Amino acid sequence: MRAALGFALDFGLPPLCPACRGLVGNDGGLCAACGAQLSFIAPPFCERLGTPFGYDPGPGVLSTEAITHPPAFARARAAVRYDDIASALVHALKYGDRLDLAPTMGRWMARAGRELTDDADALVPVPLHWRRLWTRRFNQAAALARVVAKSSGVPVLDDALKRMRATPQQVGLKRAERATNVQGAFQVPDERSAAVAGRRLVLIDDVLTSGADACARPLLRAGAARVDVLVFARVVDPLRAPI
Ligand SMILES: [Zn+2]
């Protein structure tokens, strides 16, 4: 009886839009109205951070942010701006058992990150601490990485990073606090150093946070030739301009 009910819940009802709870049809993802509001990131943007510019300053121009606070990673790219709609997708995937959203989100990421994956050797999903993995049951970064791998042909390198301790929530912390919060949070396990050394890697996560830098550093220390970052969503300051 319970199994039958579960089956009906899993397969009998059309999925709801994670942003407005409206009906979507059978293919999952957002309803048409919410989908139209999603804000895709397109050039021109900062070559390093991938943050969009208000006008085109020409190729290879960096944002003020990239120059004043250069990240450990080489380049970051994101599919969409982090807003209410993007946040609803991220939360539904992360906490709402909406694994059916991963293929669409991952395909958008693959498109945004083509420049990075074109000559990359492997994708590295940002790991969850094991306790979080237990409560959430799955790693959303790993789920997205599998879709990007399928789309780009770049394989996933599993277990290249180990989360040493659970990091408290990053939201609401200032830059310096966030950096301290994640410092030393990730390591390359000894048995994976050989798989990392000399390779061009793309870190995969759902949202760009200071965790990207905390992951890039140990990979570079282990001899990675390059570390780029590809995420589904990133916060974009509307006032950002090239210098
Ligand atoms: Zn909707």
GROMACS .gro file of C-alpha atoms and ligand atoms in nm:
model
  244
    1MET     CA    1   0.000   0.000   0.000
    2ARG     CA    2   0.271   0.246   0.103
    3ALA     CA    3   0.480   0.143  -0.197
    4ALA     CA    4   0.184   0.201  -0.426
    5LEU     CA    5   0.126   0.544  -0.273
    6GLY     CA    6   0.495   0.627  -0.314
    7PHE     CA    7   0.480   0.524  -0.676
    8ALA     CA    8   0.177   0.749  -0.731
    9LEU     CA    9   0.358   1.041  -0.565
   10ASP     CA   10   0.673   0.980  -0.767
   11PHE     CA   11   0.521   0.917  -1.105
   12GLY     CA   12   0.148   0.991  -1.096
   13LEU     CA   13   0.149   1.366  -1.038
   14PRO     CA   14   0.305   1.628  -1.264
   15PRO     CA   15   0.593   1.809  -1.089
   16LEU     CA   16   0.528   2.156  -0.947
   17CYS     CA   17   0.731   2.463  -1.038
   18PRO     CA   18   0.987   2.496  -0.755
   19ALA     CA   19   0.956   2.877  -0.762
   20CYS     CA   20   0.577   2.938  -0.766
   21ARG     CA   21   0.433   2.588  -0.701
   22GLY     CA   22   0.231   2.613  -1.021
   23LEU     CA   23   0.184   2.321  -1.256
   24VAL     CA   24   0.466   2.265  -1.500
   25GLY     CA   25   0.369   1.976  -1.723
   26ASN     CA   26   0.562   1.654  -1.738
   27ASP     CA   27   0.914   1.764  -1.820
   28GLY     CA   28   0.999   1.914  -1.478
   29GLY     CA   29   1.189   2.238  -1.430
   30LEU     CA   30   1.027   2.580  -1.405
   31CYS     CA   31   0.686   2.689  -1.532
   32ALA     CA   32   0.698   2.911  -1.842
   33ALA     CA   33   0.642   3.234  -1.643
   34CYS     CA   34   0.924   3.165  -1.394
   35GLY     CA   35   1.152   3.031  -1.668
   36ALA     CA   36   1.117   3.360  -1.855
   37GLN     CA   37   1.233   3.548  -1.542
   38LEU     CA   38   1.550   3.341  -1.499
   39SER     CA   39   1.851   3.565  -1.569
   40PHE     CA   40   2.116   3.391  -1.780
   41ILE     CA   41   2.468   3.535  -1.768
   42ALA     CA   42   2.611   3.623  -2.109
   43PRO     CA   43   2.914   3.817  -2.237
   44PRO     CA   44   3.051   4.077  -2.199
   45PHE     CA   45   3.190   3.971  -1.863
   46CYS     CA   46   3.513   3.975  -1.658
   47GLU     CA   47   3.751   3.720  -1.811
   48ARG     CA   48   3.855   3.605  -1.463
   49LEU     CA   49   3.542   3.613  -1.246
   50GLY     CA   50   3.273   3.588  -1.512
   51THR     CA   51   3.083   3.882  -1.363
   52PRO     CA   52   2.882   4.058  -1.636
   53PHE     CA   53   2.971   4.412  -1.748
   54GLY     CA   54   2.712   4.677  -1.827
   55TYR     CA   55   2.886   4.752  -2.158
   56ASP     CA   56   3.153   4.579  -2.368
   57PRO     CA   57   3.502   4.702  -2.272
   58GLY     CA   58   3.672   4.471  -2.526
   59PRO     CA   59   3.826   4.126  -2.485
   60GLY     CA   60   4.029   4.020  -2.182
   61VAL     CA   61   3.929   4.310  -1.953
   62LEU     CA   62   3.917   4.230  -1.582
   63SER     CA   63   3.675   4.365  -1.322
   64THR     CA   64   3.798   4.578  -1.031
   65GLU     CA   65   3.706   4.289  -0.803
   66ALA     CA   66   3.932   4.046  -0.994
   67ILE     CA   67   4.227   4.286  -0.960
   68THR     CA   68   4.179   4.392  -0.598
   69HIS     CA   69   4.081   4.045  -0.469
   70PRO     CA   70   4.228   3.794  -0.717
   71PRO     CA   71   4.095   3.444  -0.653
   72ALA     CA   72   4.307   3.127  -0.627
   73PHE     CA   73   4.119   2.977  -0.924
   74ALA     CA   74   4.188   3.089  -1.283
   75ARG     CA   75   3.835   3.157  -1.414
   76ALA     CA   76   3.479   3.130  -1.290
   77ARG     CA   77   3.166   3.093  -1.502
   78ALA     CA   78   2.801   3.072  -1.394
   79ALA     CA   79   2.484   2.987  -1.583
   80VAL     CA   80   2.251   3.234  -1.411
   81ARG     CA   81   2.239   3.523  -1.166
   82TYR     CA   82   2.147   3.419  -0.814
   83ASP     CA   83   1.798   3.564  -0.764
   84ASP     CA   84   1.467   3.436  -0.622
   85ILE     CA   85   1.405   3.201  -0.914
   86ALA     CA   86   1.761   3.061  -0.918
   87SER     CA   87   1.751   3.025  -0.541
   88ALA     CA   88   1.425   2.827  -0.564
   89LEU     CA   89   1.588   2.585  -0.811
   90VAL     CA   90   1.899   2.547  -0.594
   91HIS     CA   91   1.694   2.483  -0.281
   92ALA     CA   92   1.459   2.239  -0.451
   93LEU     CA   93   1.757   2.040  -0.580
   94LYS     CA   94   1.943   2.057  -0.249
   95TYR     CA   95   1.670   2.003   0.007
   96GLY     CA   96   1.357   1.917  -0.183
   97ASP     CA   97   1.436   1.582  -0.340
   98ARG     CA   98   1.402   1.738  -0.686
   99LEU     CA   99   1.684   1.546  -0.853
  100ASP     CA  100   1.478   1.577  -1.174
  101LEU     CA  101   1.598   1.940  -1.193
  102ALA     CA  102   1.967   1.839  -1.222
  103PRO     CA  103   1.965   1.758  -1.598
  104THR     CA  104   1.828   2.101  -1.696
  105MET     CA  105   2.047   2.295  -1.451
  106GLY     CA  106   2.353   2.091  -1.553
  107ARG     CA  107   2.291   2.150  -1.924
  108TRP     CA  108   2.273   2.528  -1.867
  109MET     CA  109   2.601   2.501  -1.675
  110ALA     CA  110   2.766   2.302  -1.954
  111ARG     CA  111   2.669   2.575  -2.200
  112ALA     CA  112   2.802   2.855  -1.973
  113GLY     CA  113   3.125   2.664  -1.908
  114ARG     CA  114   3.215   2.544  -2.258
  115GLU     CA  115   3.520   2.772  -2.259
  116LEU     CA  116   3.644   2.596  -1.943
  117THR     CA  117   3.559   2.239  -2.036
  118ASP     CA  118   3.698   2.262  -2.393
  119ASP     CA  119   4.049   2.172  -2.277
  120ALA     CA  120   3.985   2.044  -1.924
  121ASP     CA  121   4.096   1.701  -1.801
  122ALA     CA  122   3.843   1.646  -1.523
  123LEU     CA  123   3.549   1.788  -1.327
  124VAL     CA  124   3.576   1.802  -0.948
  125PRO     CA  125   3.247   1.838  -0.754
  126VAL     CA  126   3.274   2.035  -0.429
  127PRO     CA  127   3.221   1.770  -0.163
  128LEU     CA  128   2.975   1.776   0.124
  129HIS     CA  129   3.089   1.694   0.472
  130TRP     CA  130   2.983   1.337   0.545
  131ARG     CA  131   2.732   1.450   0.808
  132ARG     CA  132   2.561   1.675   0.557
  133LEU     CA  133   2.574   1.401   0.299
  134TRP     CA  134   2.390   1.184   0.550
  135THR     CA  135   2.109   1.432   0.618
  136ARG     CA  136   2.068   1.550   0.259
  137ARG     CA  137   2.128   1.202   0.121
  138PHE     CA  138   2.311   1.322  -0.189
  139ASN     CA  139   2.563   1.580  -0.306
  140GLN     CA  140   2.397   1.827  -0.542
  141ALA     CA  141   2.738   1.932  -0.681
  142ALA     CA  142   2.809   1.571  -0.777
  143ALA     CA  143   2.467   1.541  -0.942
  144LEU     CA  144   2.533   1.856  -1.149
  145ALA     CA  145   2.887   1.739  -1.233
  146ARG     CA  146   2.750   1.415  -1.381
  147VAL     CA  147   2.526   1.613  -1.618
  148VAL     CA  148   2.809   1.851  -1.718
  149ALA     CA  149   3.031   1.545  -1.779
  150LYS     CA  150   2.773   1.390  -2.009
  151SER     CA  151   2.728   1.717  -2.199
  152SER     CA  152   3.097   1.812  -2.229
  153GLY     CA  153   3.267   1.473  -2.246
  154VAL     CA  154   3.498   1.572  -1.957
  155PRO     CA  155   3.499   1.296  -1.692
  156VAL     CA  156   3.424   1.347  -1.321
  157LEU     CA  157   3.718   1.291  -1.085
  158ASP     CA  158   3.558   1.156  -0.768
  159ASP     CA  159   3.701   1.206  -0.419
  160ALA     CA  160   3.972   1.451  -0.535
  161LEU     CA  161   3.876   1.668  -0.236
  162LYS     CA  162   3.781   1.575   0.116
  163ARG     CA  163   3.593   1.812   0.341
  164MET     CA  164   3.780   1.814   0.670
  165ARG     CA  165   3.510   1.970   0.884
  166ALA     CA  166   3.156   2.097   0.837
  167THR     CA  167   3.162   2.470   0.760
  168PRO     CA  168   2.891   2.679   0.927
  169GLN     CA  169   2.651   2.863   0.696
  170GLN     CA  170   2.833   3.128   0.489
  171VAL     CA  171   2.528   3.348   0.439
  172GLY     CA  172   2.543   3.677   0.630
  173LEU     CA  173   2.918   3.662   0.698
  174LYS     CA  174   3.156   3.937   0.582
  175ARG     CA  175   3.429   3.857   0.327
  176ALA     CA  176   3.706   3.810   0.588
  177GLU     CA  177   3.481   3.598   0.809
  178ARG     CA  178   3.381   3.381   0.513
  179ALA     CA  179   3.745   3.329   0.415
  180THR     CA  180   3.843   3.226   0.771
  181ASN     CA  181   3.536   3.008   0.791
  182VAL     CA  182   3.638   2.785   0.500
  183GLN     CA  183   4.018   2.798   0.536
  184GLY     CA  184   4.159   2.448   0.557
  185ALA     CA  185   3.811   2.304   0.511
  186PHE     CA  186   3.919   2.093   0.211
  187GLN     CA  187   4.218   1.868   0.140
  188VAL     CA  188   4.335   1.643  -0.141
  189PRO     CA  189   4.363   1.292   0.007
  190ASP     CA  190   4.714   1.143  -0.041
  191GLU     CA  191   4.582   0.864  -0.259
  192ARG     CA  192   4.434   1.120  -0.502
  193SER     CA  193   4.741   1.348  -0.544
  194ALA     CA  194   4.862   1.155  -0.848
  195ALA     CA  195   4.521   1.197  -1.016
  196VAL     CA  196   4.530   1.574  -0.952
  197ALA     CA  197   4.894   1.656  -1.038
  198GLY     CA  198   4.945   1.821  -1.376
  199ARG     CA  199   4.576   1.818  -1.465
  200ARG     CA  200   4.341   2.097  -1.574
  201LEU     CA  201   4.042   2.082  -1.341
  202VAL     CA  202   3.699   2.244  -1.328
  203LEU     CA  203   3.539   2.268  -0.985
  204ILE     CA  204   3.163   2.218  -0.994
  205ASP     CA  205   2.914   2.360  -0.742
  206ASP     CA  206   2.556   2.485  -0.734
  207VAL     CA  207   2.637   2.837  -0.610
  208LEU     CA  208   2.964   3.033  -0.620
  209THR     CA  209   3.087   3.086  -0.262
  210SER     CA  210   3.425   3.136  -0.094
  211GLY     CA  211   3.431   2.756  -0.086
  212ALA     CA  212   3.553   2.769  -0.449
  213ASP     CA  213   3.879   2.935  -0.339
  214ALA     CA  214   3.910   2.700  -0.043
  215CYS     CA  215   3.883   2.408  -0.289
  216ALA     CA  216   4.114   2.557  -0.554
  217ARG     CA  217   4.405   2.609  -0.311
  218PRO     CA  218   4.462   2.247  -0.202
  219LEU     CA  219   4.419   2.129  -0.564
  220LEU     CA  220   4.686   2.376  -0.682
  221ARG     CA  221   4.912   2.276  -0.389
  222ALA     CA  222   4.872   1.914  -0.502
  223GLY     CA  223   5.007   2.021  -0.843
  224ALA     CA  224   4.693   2.081  -1.052
  225ALA     CA  225   4.794   2.262  -1.374
  226ARG     CA  226   4.483   2.484  -1.363
  227VAL     CA  227   4.167   2.514  -1.158
  228ASP     CA  228   3.857   2.682  -1.302
  229VAL     CA  229   3.514   2.703  -1.140
  230LEU     CA  230   3.175   2.633  -1.297
  231VAL     CA  231   2.857   2.693  -1.096
  232PHE     CA  232   2.486   2.707  -1.162
  233ALA     CA  233   2.432   3.050  -1.002
  234ARG     CA  234   2.633   3.340  -0.867
  235VAL     CA  235   2.546   3.665  -0.696
  236VAL     CA  236   2.595   3.960  -0.933
  237ASP     CA  237   2.629   4.314  -0.800
  238PRO     CA  238   2.421   4.528  -1.040
  239LEU     CA  239   2.665   4.820  -1.005
  240ARG     CA  240   2.974   4.626  -1.113
  241ALA     CA  241   3.165   4.796  -1.398
  242PRO     CA  242   3.497   4.734  -1.571
  243ILE     CA  243   3.784   4.968  -1.483
  244ZN      ZN  244   0.669   2.904  -1.166
   0.00000   0.00000   0.00000
